[in-house]
mmCIF file of C-alpha atoms in Angstrom:
data_model
loop_
_atom_site.group_PDB
_atom_site.id
_atom_site.type_symbol
_atom_site.label_atom_id
_atom_site.label_comp_id
_atom_site.label_asym_id
_atom_site.label_seq_id
_atom_site.Cartn_x
_atom_site.Cartn_y
_atom_site.Cartn_z
ATOM 1 C CA MET A 1 0.026 -0.154 0.107
ATOM 2 C CA THR A 2 1.548 3.389 -1.176
ATOM 3 C CA THR A 3 0.876 6.591 1.295
ATOM 4 C CA GLU A 4 0.363 9.782 -0.242
ATOM 5 C CA ARG A 5 3.104 12.140 0.093
ATOM 6 C CA ILE A 6 2.083 15.449 1.686
ATOM 7 C CA GLY A 7 5.486 17.492 1.301
ATOM 8 C CA GLU A 8 9.095 17.613 0.466
ATOM 9 C CA ILE A 9 11.802 18.557 2.984
ATOM 10 C CA VAL A 10 13.453 21.942 2.219
ATOM 11 C CA GLU A 11 15.120 22.379 5.499
ATOM 12 C CA ALA A 12 15.604 20.058 8.481
ATOM 13 C CA SER A 13 17.400 19.756 12.008
ATOM 14 C CA THR A 14 17.370 17.144 14.814
ATOM 15 C CA THR A 15 14.316 19.164 16.271
ATOM 16 C CA ARG A 16 12.350 20.229 13.309
ATOM 17 C CA LEU A 17 11.727 19.564 9.715
ATOM 18 C CA ARG A 18 10.238 22.412 7.116
ATOM 19 C CA ALA A 19 8.593 21.121 3.928
ATOM 20 C CA VAL A 20 6.766 22.262 0.879
ATOM 21 C CA ALA A 21 3.379 20.566 -0.008
ATOM 22 C CA PRO A 22 2.900 19.453 -3.678
ATOM 23 C CA GLN A 23 -0.494 21.203 -3.908
ATOM 24 C CA THR A 24 -0.986 24.814 -2.774
ATOM 25 C CA PHE A 25 -3.651 25.078 -0.094
ATOM 26 C CA GLU A 26 -3.300 21.221 0.536
ATOM 27 C CA GLY A 27 -0.960 21.066 3.629
ATOM 28 C CA PRO A 28 -1.492 18.779 6.715
ATOM 29 C CA ALA A 29 -3.564 19.652 9.577
ATOM 30 C CA PHE A 30 -2.112 21.800 12.592
ATOM 31 C CA GLY A 31 -1.140 19.036 15.325
ATOM 32 C CA SER A 32 -1.493 16.144 12.988
ATOM 33 C CA PHE A 33 1.226 13.413 12.940
ATOM 34 C CA VAL A 34 3.521 12.950 10.072
ATOM 35 C CA LYS A 35 7.004 10.856 9.125
ATOM 36 C CA THR A 36 9.797 11.102 6.776
ATOM 37 C CA PHE A 37 12.266 8.041 6.118
ATOM 38 C CA ASP A 38 15.397 7.186 4.498
ATOM 39 C CA SER A 39 17.137 4.007 4.060
ATOM 40 C CA SER A 40 17.950 3.380 7.644
ATOM 41 C CA ARG A 41 15.425 5.464 9.805
ATOM 42 C CA THR A 42 12.068 7.071 10.069
ATOM 43 C CA THR A 43 11.543 10.201 11.694
ATOM 44 C CA TYR A 44 8.007 11.056 13.276
ATOM 45 C CA GLY A 45 6.982 14.664 13.955
ATOM 46 C CA VAL A 46 3.875 16.968 14.929
ATOM 47 C CA VAL A 47 2.601 19.716 12.575
ATOM 48 C CA ALA A 48 3.466 22.842 14.491
ATOM 49 C CA TYR A 49 2.953 25.537 11.559
ATOM 50 C CA VAL A 50 1.232 25.758 8.383
ATOM 51 C CA GLU A 51 1.456 28.883 5.837
ATOM 52 C CA HIS A 52 0.507 29.697 2.350
ATOM 53 C CA VAL A 53 2.878 32.060 1.027
ATOM 54 C CA SER A 54 4.122 33.643 -2.164
ATOM 55 C CA ILE A 55 6.708 31.258 -3.999
ATOM 56 C CA ASP A 56 9.117 34.328 -4.249
ATOM 57 C CA PRO A 57 10.055 35.563 -0.780
ATOM 58 C CA THR A 58 10.867 38.997 -2.121
ATOM 59 C CA ARG A 59 7.364 39.588 -3.544
ATOM 60 C CA ARG A 60 4.164 39.538 -1.360
ATOM 61 C CA ALA A 61 0.765 38.564 -2.728
ATOM 62 C CA ILE A 62 -1.475 41.534 -3.245
ATOM 63 C CA PRO A 63 -5.502 41.870 -3.307
ATOM 64 C CA LEU A 64 -7.117 41.132 -6.562
ATOM 65 C CA GLY A 65 -10.443 41.680 -5.787
ATOM 66 C CA ARG A 66 -11.888 38.209 -7.144
ATOM 67 C CA THR A 67 -13.155 35.092 -5.645
ATOM 68 C CA TRP A 68 -10.998 31.848 -6.138
ATOM 69 C CA GLU A 69 -13.638 30.541 -8.651
ATOM 70 C CA GLU A 70 -13.062 33.710 -10.572
ATOM 71 C CA LEU A 71 -9.398 33.567 -10.406
ATOM 72 C CA ARG A 72 -9.175 30.066 -11.517
ATOM 73 C CA ARG A 73 -11.207 30.832 -14.504
ATOM 74 C CA GLU A 74 -9.513 34.186 -15.483
ATOM 75 C CA GLN A 75 -6.104 33.958 -14.088
ATOM 76 C CA PRO A 76 -5.296 30.470 -13.269
ATOM 77 C CA GLN A 77 -1.468 31.549 -13.228
ATOM 78 C CA VAL A 78 -1.953 32.983 -9.941
ATOM 79 C CA LEU A 79 -2.148 29.548 -8.292
ATOM 80 C CA GLU A 80 1.413 28.873 -9.604
ATOM 81 C CA LEU A 81 2.797 31.988 -7.702
ATOM 82 C CA LEU A 82 1.755 30.678 -4.439
ATOM 83 C CA THR A 83 2.947 27.962 -2.119
ATOM 84 C CA THR A 84 1.974 25.985 0.944
ATOM 85 C CA GLU A 85 4.757 25.177 3.334
ATOM 86 C CA PHE A 86 4.687 23.592 6.822
ATOM 87 C CA GLU A 87 6.873 22.911 10.000
ATOM 88 C CA ALA A 88 6.866 19.754 12.062
ATOM 89 C CA LEU A 89 8.552 19.263 15.334
ATOM 90 C CA CYS A 90 10.378 15.940 15.607
ATOM 91 C CA VAL A 91 9.193 13.624 18.384
ATOM 92 C CA ALA A 92 10.417 10.141 17.842
ATOM 93 C CA PHE A 93 12.377 7.940 15.360
ATOM 94 C CA ALA A 94 12.868 4.409 14.571
ATOM 95 C CA GLU A 95 15.832 2.784 12.968
ATOM 96 C CA ASP A 96 15.303 0.289 10.038
ATOM 97 C CA GLY A 97 13.480 -2.615 11.661
ATOM 98 C CA GLY A 98 13.917 -1.290 15.002
ATOM 99 C CA ALA A 99 11.547 -0.301 18.017
ATOM 100 C CA LEU A 100 10.008 3.249 18.395
ATOM 101 C CA CYS A 101 12.321 5.622 20.284
ATOM 102 C CA ALA A 102 10.270 8.424 21.924
ATOM 103 C CA TYR A 103 12.980 11.004 21.674
ATOM 104 C CA LEU A 104 14.816 13.220 19.216
ATOM 105 C CA PRO A 105 16.802 11.308 16.238
ATOM 106 C CA PRO A 106 20.481 11.368 16.586
ATOM 107 C CA VAL A 107 20.765 13.082 13.121
ATOM 108 C CA PRO A 108 18.208 15.346 10.902
ATOM 109 C CA PRO A 109 16.103 13.733 8.285
ATOM 110 C CA ARG A 110 17.521 14.418 4.733
ATOM 111 C CA VAL A 111 16.598 17.693 2.619
ATOM 112 C CA HIS A 112 14.536 16.406 -0.403
ATOM 113 C CA ASP A 113 13.055 13.376 1.504
ATOM 114 C CA PHE A 114 9.432 13.122 1.365
ATOM 115 C CA VAL A 115 6.978 13.690 4.268
ATOM 116 C CA GLU A 116 3.863 11.486 4.718
ATOM 117 C CA ALA A 117 1.002 11.387 7.173
ATOM 118 C CA CYS A 118 1.421 8.677 9.721
ATOM 119 C CA THR A 119 -1.004 5.938 9.553
ATOM 120 C CA PRO A 120 -3.596 5.305 12.529
ATOM 121 C CA ASP A 121 -1.383 2.327 13.872
ATOM 122 C CA GLU A 122 1.614 4.554 13.909
ATOM 123 C CA ILE A 123 -0.307 7.151 15.720
ATOM 124 C CA GLY A 124 -1.503 4.803 18.312
ATOM 125 C CA GLU A 125 2.015 3.508 18.823
ATOM 126 C CA LEU A 126 3.771 6.686 18.663
ATOM 127 C CA THR A 127 1.118 8.641 21.163
ATOM 128 C CA ASP A 128 0.276 5.819 23.748
ATOM 129 C CA ASP A 129 2.994 6.544 26.116
ATOM 130 C CA LEU A 130 2.214 10.402 25.931
ATOM 131 C CA SER A 131 6.094 11.147 25.625
ATOM 132 C CA PHE A 132 5.220 13.603 22.779
ATOM 133 C CA ILE A 133 3.673 15.996 25.114
ATOM 134 C CA ARG A 134 6.990 16.640 26.811
ATOM 135 C CA THR A 135 8.786 16.944 23.759
ATOM 136 C CA LEU A 136 6.290 19.461 22.443
ATOM 137 C CA GLY A 137 6.385 21.037 25.839
ATOM 138 C CA ALA A 138 10.164 21.576 25.627
ATOM 139 C CA SER A 139 9.949 23.287 22.349
ATOM 140 C CA GLY A 140 9.580 26.861 23.798
ATOM 141 C CA LEU A 141 7.073 28.036 21.057
ATOM 142 C CA PRO A 142 4.848 30.857 21.845
ATOM 143 C CA ILE A 143 1.778 28.554 20.690
ATOM 144 C CA VAL A 144 2.765 25.721 22.800
ATOM 145 C CA ALA A 145 -0.545 25.137 24.583
ATOM 146 C CA GLU A 146 -2.598 25.325 21.248
ATOM 147 C CA LEU A 147 0.218 22.780 19.730
ATOM 148 C CA ILE A 148 -0.183 20.265 22.536
ATOM 149 C CA ALA A 149 -3.736 20.360 22.690
ATOM 150 C CA ALA A 150 -4.121 19.826 18.953
ATOM 151 C CA GLY A 151 -1.561 16.875 19.209
ATOM 152 C CA ILE A 152 -3.681 15.168 22.141
ATOM 153 C CA ARG A 153 -6.902 15.891 20.165
ATOM 154 C CA SER A 154 -5.203 14.072 17.109
ATOM 155 C CA ALA A 155 -3.870 11.306 18.968
ATOM 156 C CA ALA A 156 -7.172 10.627 20.923
ATOM 157 C CA THR A 157 -9.111 9.881 17.957
ATOM 158 C CA HIS A 158 -6.724 6.803 17.205
ATOM 159 C CA GLN A 159 -7.019 5.372 20.598
ATOM 160 C CA LYS A 160 -9.317 2.625 21.600
ATOM 161 C CA ASP A 161 -10.642 4.129 24.708
ATOM 162 C CA GLN A 162 -10.802 7.835 23.845
ATOM 163 C CA ARG A 163 -12.278 9.145 26.966
ATOM 164 C CA ALA A 164 -9.565 6.931 29.186
ATOM 165 C CA TYR A 165 -6.731 8.487 27.018
ATOM 166 C CA LEU A 166 -7.805 12.328 27.308
ATOM 167 C CA VAL A 167 -7.951 11.853 30.996
ATOM 168 C CA ARG A 168 -4.368 10.187 30.965
ATOM 169 C CA ALA A 169 -3.265 13.195 28.702
ATOM 170 C CA GLY A 170 -4.861 15.607 30.961
ATOM 171 C CA ARG A 171 -2.783 14.228 34.177
ATOM 172 C CA GLU A 172 0.206 14.245 31.966
ATOM 173 C CA VAL A 173 -0.334 17.842 31.147
ATOM 174 C CA ALA A 174 -1.080 18.821 34.891
ATOM 175 C CA ASP A 175 2.312 17.153 35.937
ATOM 176 C CA LEU A 176 4.466 18.641 33.069
ATOM 177 C CA PHE A 177 3.063 22.281 33.956
ATOM 178 C CA ARG A 178 2.416 21.824 37.773
ATOM 179 C CA GLN A 179 4.324 25.210 38.479
ATOM 180 C CA ASP A 180 2.013 27.011 35.698
ATOM 181 C CA TYR A 181 -1.323 26.416 36.541
ATOM 182 C CA GLU A 182 -2.913 28.739 34.026
ATOM 183 C CA LEU A 183 -0.942 27.103 31.224
ATOM 184 C CA ALA A 184 -2.051 23.595 32.207
ATOM 185 C CA SER A 185 -5.526 24.756 32.742
ATOM 186 C CA SER A 186 -5.462 25.978 28.970
ATOM 187 C CA ILE A 187 -4.330 23.042 27.476
ATOM 188 C CA ILE A 188 -6.975 20.799 29.364
ATOM 189 C CA ARG A 189 -9.593 23.003 28.481
ATOM 190 C CA ARG A 190 -8.703 22.451 24.816
ATOM 191 C CA ILE A 191 -8.201 18.725 24.468
ATOM 192 C CA ARG A 192 -12.123 17.962 24.559
ATOM 193 C CA LEU A 193 -13.016 16.645 20.924
ATOM 194 C CA PRO A 194 -15.959 17.841 18.977
ATOM 195 C CA GLU A 195 -19.402 15.782 19.604
ATOM 196 C CA SER A 196 -19.007 14.545 15.996
ATOM 197 C CA GLN A 197 -15.251 13.342 16.326
ATOM 198 C CA THR A 198 -16.319 11.757 19.649
ATOM 199 C CA GLN A 199 -19.063 9.647 18.075
ATOM 200 C CA ARG A 200 -16.912 8.608 15.114
ATOM 201 C CA ALA A 201 -13.810 7.356 17.343
ATOM 202 C CA ASN A 202 -16.207 5.469 19.525
ATOM 203 C CA ARG A 203 -17.825 3.507 16.809
#
């Protein structure tokens, strides 16, 4: 079974990767789990940032006063001037044929390697022990509360007992940020899933 490519890496370090989506406006969701691999290692990450920008960094997009339906009909070349890029924070890796290691990889992923969405089974294994929460918490991002909450929500939809998982995740957050009650409370308030997702996950 082939997995759809959702990006190609253009920058990478041991802590994060930046990739360009193959189709403009079709980047992965914030907080979703992705992977990239070479001949010896698979690196897993959580999407922390997505943006739609001009393909030329020296030229910003300008208002054109038309809907996208009109632009596609009258000026289809506009889409060729835009690109969708995203960043993912590395949270785990696995050597070829080896067990999952819930910490940062020893070397960065390679530039020009492809990025794919993790499978449900991979997400379940990757997030079951909640180690990714602490890795994201150490990122220092100004939006760390939103990112952790989005990651937990994404992970919960791939757990057999979603409610129990959210309770465990909430306790992990409370312990991690026990010196910052407001931050912990902010994350815990955000990890409730919409009713539609709850019903779908429990089927």
